[in-house]
XYZ file of C-alpha atoms in Angstrom:
319
model
C -40.050 19.575 -4.055
C -41.471 17.622 -1.119
C -42.991 14.157 -1.671
C -44.774 11.967 0.886
C -43.735 8.316 1.113
C -46.682 7.306 3.378
C -49.456 9.792 2.567
C -52.166 7.616 4.166
C -51.208 9.035 7.576
C -52.545 12.415 6.488
C -56.027 11.173 7.392
C -55.075 12.062 10.963
C -55.293 15.710 9.965
C -59.070 15.250 10.038
C -58.717 14.424 13.751
C -56.737 17.639 14.223
C -59.524 19.524 12.455
C -62.121 17.796 14.646
C -60.266 18.949 17.780
C -60.323 22.504 16.460
C -64.081 22.339 15.825
C -64.655 20.830 19.289
C -62.596 23.585 20.897
C -64.570 26.306 19.116
C -67.874 24.686 20.181
C -66.705 24.510 23.806
C -65.767 28.190 23.725
C -69.195 29.131 22.369
C -70.862 26.949 25.017
C -68.842 28.628 27.760
C -70.033 32.024 26.577
C -73.675 30.914 26.646
C -73.303 29.675 30.226
C -71.603 32.907 31.241
C -74.516 34.991 29.971
C -76.908 33.162 32.363
C -75.260 34.830 35.350
C -77.122 38.050 36.014
C -74.766 39.134 38.745
C -71.421 40.042 37.160
C -69.777 40.434 40.560
C -70.852 36.958 41.559
C -69.510 35.586 38.243
C -66.175 37.245 38.880
C -65.931 35.654 42.309
C -66.882 32.189 41.087
C -64.815 32.018 37.877
C -61.175 32.997 37.979
C -60.043 35.672 35.565
C -58.691 34.171 32.367
C -55.918 35.720 30.291
C -58.176 36.724 27.360
C -56.886 35.833 23.892
C -53.771 34.246 25.374
C -55.760 31.264 26.588
C -56.236 30.261 22.940
C -52.531 30.438 22.061
C -51.547 27.277 23.915
C -54.272 25.236 22.255
C -53.371 26.671 18.840
C -49.747 25.686 19.316
C -50.826 22.210 20.377
C -52.906 21.798 17.204
C -49.960 22.909 15.055
C -47.734 20.433 16.890
C -50.180 17.596 16.204
C -50.396 18.612 12.535
C -46.610 18.685 12.221
C -46.247 15.261 13.846
C -48.956 13.901 11.533
C -47.033 15.160 8.506
C -43.929 13.512 9.937
C -45.772 10.178 10.019
C -46.462 10.657 6.281
C -42.651 10.553 5.804
C -41.974 13.723 3.805
C -38.963 13.468 1.490
C -37.189 15.492 -1.166
C -35.094 14.506 -4.161
C -31.350 14.776 -3.576
C -28.360 13.954 -5.742
C -26.492 10.934 -4.445
C -23.189 9.652 -5.897
C -23.609 6.407 -7.795
C -22.151 3.387 -6.053
C -19.483 1.454 -8.001
C -20.393 3.012 -11.370
C -17.962 2.386 -14.230
C -17.351 4.726 -17.148
C -15.258 4.046 -20.241
C -14.015 7.192 -21.946
C -13.421 6.427 -25.628
C -11.377 8.997 -27.570
C -10.942 9.100 -31.335
C -7.244 9.554 -32.241
C -7.557 9.267 -36.022
C -5.663 11.779 -38.173
C -8.831 13.843 -38.608
C -8.548 14.756 -34.913
C -5.535 16.928 -35.849
C -7.907 19.419 -37.471
C -7.687 22.895 -35.980
C -11.343 23.906 -36.316
C -11.539 23.178 -32.580
C -8.708 25.106 -30.920
C -5.895 24.219 -30.647
C -6.766 20.900 -32.296
C -9.686 18.529 -31.920
C -7.518 16.022 -30.058
C -5.844 18.507 -27.725
C -9.203 20.022 -26.839
C -10.544 16.529 -26.139
C -7.542 15.745 -23.931
C -8.016 18.927 -21.889
C -11.716 18.295 -21.466
C -11.119 14.604 -20.710
C -8.849 15.488 -17.815
C -11.456 17.850 -16.420
C -14.114 15.165 -16.810
C -11.960 12.841 -14.693
C -11.880 15.498 -12.000
C -15.634 16.033 -12.155
C -16.539 12.407 -11.477
C -16.959 11.373 -7.834
C -13.964 9.472 -6.507
C -16.021 6.288 -6.028
C -16.622 5.932 -9.794
C -14.249 3.763 -11.825
C -13.027 5.488 -14.985
C -11.245 3.759 -17.871
C -9.709 5.099 -21.085
C -9.751 3.680 -24.585
C -8.333 5.287 -27.716
C -9.068 4.235 -31.263
C -8.022 4.918 -34.812
C -7.767 1.959 -37.211
C -7.159 -0.174 -34.118
C -8.297 0.055 -30.516
C -6.228 0.364 -27.341
C -7.223 0.159 -23.667
C -4.896 2.836 -22.320
C -6.185 2.636 -18.752
C -8.361 -0.064 -17.203
C -11.293 1.191 -15.097
C -9.885 2.570 -11.872
C -10.512 5.188 -9.214
C -6.931 6.396 -9.690
C -7.568 9.650 -11.567
C -3.875 10.449 -11.970
C -3.380 7.206 -13.895
C -6.189 8.027 -16.323
C -5.085 11.626 -16.784
C -1.544 10.504 -17.503
C -2.834 8.106 -20.163
C -4.905 10.900 -21.718
C -1.805 13.057 -22.019
C 0.051 10.365 -23.977
C -2.512 10.063 -26.777
C -1.406 10.713 -30.360
C -3.067 10.392 -33.744
C -2.897 7.481 -36.197
C -4.549 6.403 -39.452
C -8.193 5.343 -40.016
C -11.292 5.320 -37.783
C -12.830 2.061 -36.553
C -15.811 3.443 -34.628
C -17.734 0.174 -34.420
C -14.672 -1.756 -33.210
C -14.123 0.928 -30.548
C -17.589 0.372 -29.090
C -17.137 -3.406 -29.020
C -13.749 -3.008 -27.300
C -15.246 -0.689 -24.667
C -18.052 -3.161 -23.974
C -15.513 -5.968 -23.577
C -13.480 -3.838 -21.149
C -16.579 -3.125 -19.056
C -17.580 -6.777 -19.000
C -14.073 -7.888 -18.007
C -13.975 -5.337 -15.201
C -17.419 -6.379 -13.985
C -16.311 -10.007 -13.734
C -13.434 -8.916 -11.510
C -15.801 -7.242 -9.032
C -16.964 -9.512 -6.164
C -20.649 -10.201 -6.744
C -20.515 -8.307 -10.044
C -22.599 -10.859 -11.916
C -25.471 -10.661 -9.467
C -25.336 -6.954 -8.668
C -23.936 -5.261 -11.761
C -23.006 -1.613 -11.158
C -24.219 1.048 -13.594
C -22.043 1.411 -16.697
C -21.704 4.022 -19.412
C -19.510 4.818 -22.378
C -18.564 8.380 -23.300
C -17.277 8.643 -26.881
C -15.411 11.631 -28.260
C -15.058 11.546 -32.029
C -15.559 13.495 -35.220
C -17.774 10.607 -36.224
C -16.570 9.459 -39.640
C -16.013 5.669 -39.625
C -13.597 4.424 -42.306
C -13.137 0.727 -41.502
C -13.924 -2.090 -39.077
C -17.234 -3.501 -37.937
C -20.410 -1.542 -38.737
C -21.646 1.004 -36.247
C -25.139 -0.522 -36.407
C -23.965 -3.851 -35.008
C -22.051 -2.073 -32.232
C -25.179 -0.119 -31.290
C -27.141 -3.375 -31.114
C -24.504 -4.909 -28.832
C -24.469 -1.875 -26.507
C -28.248 -1.848 -26.314
C -28.314 -5.564 -25.479
C -25.737 -4.975 -22.736
C -27.810 -2.024 -21.425
C -24.828 0.313 -21.655
C -25.797 3.843 -22.787
C -23.274 5.674 -24.951
C -23.074 9.444 -24.682
C -21.349 10.987 -27.689
C -19.598 14.282 -28.245
C -19.098 15.270 -31.887
C -15.881 17.189 -32.402
C -15.338 19.684 -35.149
C -17.247 21.678 -37.723
C -18.357 21.058 -41.324
C -15.329 23.075 -42.493
C -12.600 21.067 -40.754
C -9.408 20.350 -42.682
C -6.251 18.414 -41.897
C -2.823 18.045 -43.527
C -2.048 14.342 -44.100
C 1.375 13.618 -45.638
C 1.422 16.988 -47.383
C -2.114 16.704 -48.723
C -4.821 18.995 -47.470
C -7.971 16.973 -46.812
C -11.471 17.996 -45.780
C -12.623 16.267 -42.585
C -16.148 17.520 -41.791
C -17.655 16.339 -38.541
C -20.128 13.468 -38.940
C -22.853 14.437 -36.490
C -25.304 11.925 -37.940
C -23.233 8.953 -36.765
C -22.755 10.428 -33.306
C -26.483 11.111 -32.983
C -27.253 7.590 -34.187
C -25.021 6.018 -31.543
C -26.485 8.090 -28.715
C -30.099 7.632 -29.754
C -29.702 3.911 -30.401
C -28.221 3.148 -26.979
C -30.170 5.527 -24.756
C -27.300 7.949 -24.289
C -27.116 11.678 -24.953
C -25.629 13.538 -27.908
C -23.601 16.739 -27.657
C -21.909 18.944 -30.218
C -18.871 20.959 -29.192
C -16.875 23.326 -31.340
C -14.628 24.932 -28.723
C -12.764 23.893 -25.602
C -15.064 25.931 -23.346
C -18.147 24.279 -24.822
C -16.498 20.907 -24.300
C -15.921 21.713 -20.640
C -19.603 22.592 -20.263
C -20.583 19.310 -21.957
C -18.347 17.300 -19.665
C -19.724 19.081 -16.613
C -23.243 18.049 -17.641
C -22.183 14.475 -18.369
C -20.325 14.286 -15.085
C -23.531 15.189 -13.274
C -25.559 12.620 -15.236
C -23.090 9.787 -14.753
C -21.844 10.638 -11.318
C -25.125 11.027 -9.488
C -28.631 9.648 -9.269
C -31.636 11.339 -7.701
C -33.045 9.544 -4.699
C -35.668 10.499 -2.130
C -34.253 11.542 1.222
C -36.628 11.740 4.159
C -36.938 15.019 6.033
C -39.113 13.462 8.744
C -36.743 14.605 11.483
C -37.399 18.251 10.627
C -41.167 17.765 10.885
C -40.836 15.894 14.182
C -38.503 18.528 15.576
C -40.865 21.331 14.556
C -43.774 19.480 16.150
C -41.886 18.955 19.408
C -40.891 22.618 19.581
C -44.527 23.624 19.139
C -45.665 21.103 21.775
C -43.168 22.424 24.326
C -44.185 25.992 23.447
C -47.841 25.093 24.002
C -47.082 23.554 27.387
C -44.913 26.492 28.420
C -47.471 29.096 27.361
C -50.250 27.287 29.204
C -48.257 26.969 32.425
C -47.053 30.578 32.248
C -50.468 32.149 31.591
C -52.883 29.768 33.378
C -50.720 27.878 35.881
C -51.995 24.614 34.431
C -51.131 22.333 31.557
C -53.683 23.230 28.851
């Protein structure tokens, strides 16, 4: 969709319209004068023969050229997707034992690893991507970097452990983002956009409350997009005991809504890939107006040259 950055220039279109009205009036006046000649032969000898309708073409092209150049002055633009500059994303993956459940094939964790690697590929190369895993404790497996191979390698080494400290995971991700920002020259005065993407089945079992983590993320202006893994019927075998591990979508929705992020539910690897593709677009790009003034100017110039050429070819004079 085209937007105008300086629409006030469009007032000049009234001048273009005025020229059209003036031209029509002059043509009508010329006809009235022509009728006064009673001797058609004498009229033909005094007034050179004009090329009929073609004499209007050059002026019409000129008016279109002026209109196009006027629109160019109004600075037409359209929304385009532009890669974010220096954005930083922390991918936070739940590696608690519940992620061994097979309700997401082949397991919740393996599906998350496959989708996480694709997510790394989807992000523009200028975006820094870090990796954190959490169970009962948190671990920064890869500091934010543009080295995708390093992050993908860290994703492949993830394995499950006991407990789920969801709140602690958010605090750790915020600390990692803040530390990385301090290492960027001018980071304190021109902070790049930041986001956390959390993959979890949602059920917190220990650590700091999720509510306090949401408050901290909101204060830091870091949105958290969440992806809830699993189904209500998930089960996992822990030390020979079969345990029910239903996905906790409420917690994942709470985190996303409380921080300004987006919530997604994924029950299969293909759905996860679609989710990551959407998130990659949201995080990796912003929409900015890009001027298309050059096209309007070029169109106007082509019409102006066409008007001049038609006039010279048909009337041997310039308009």
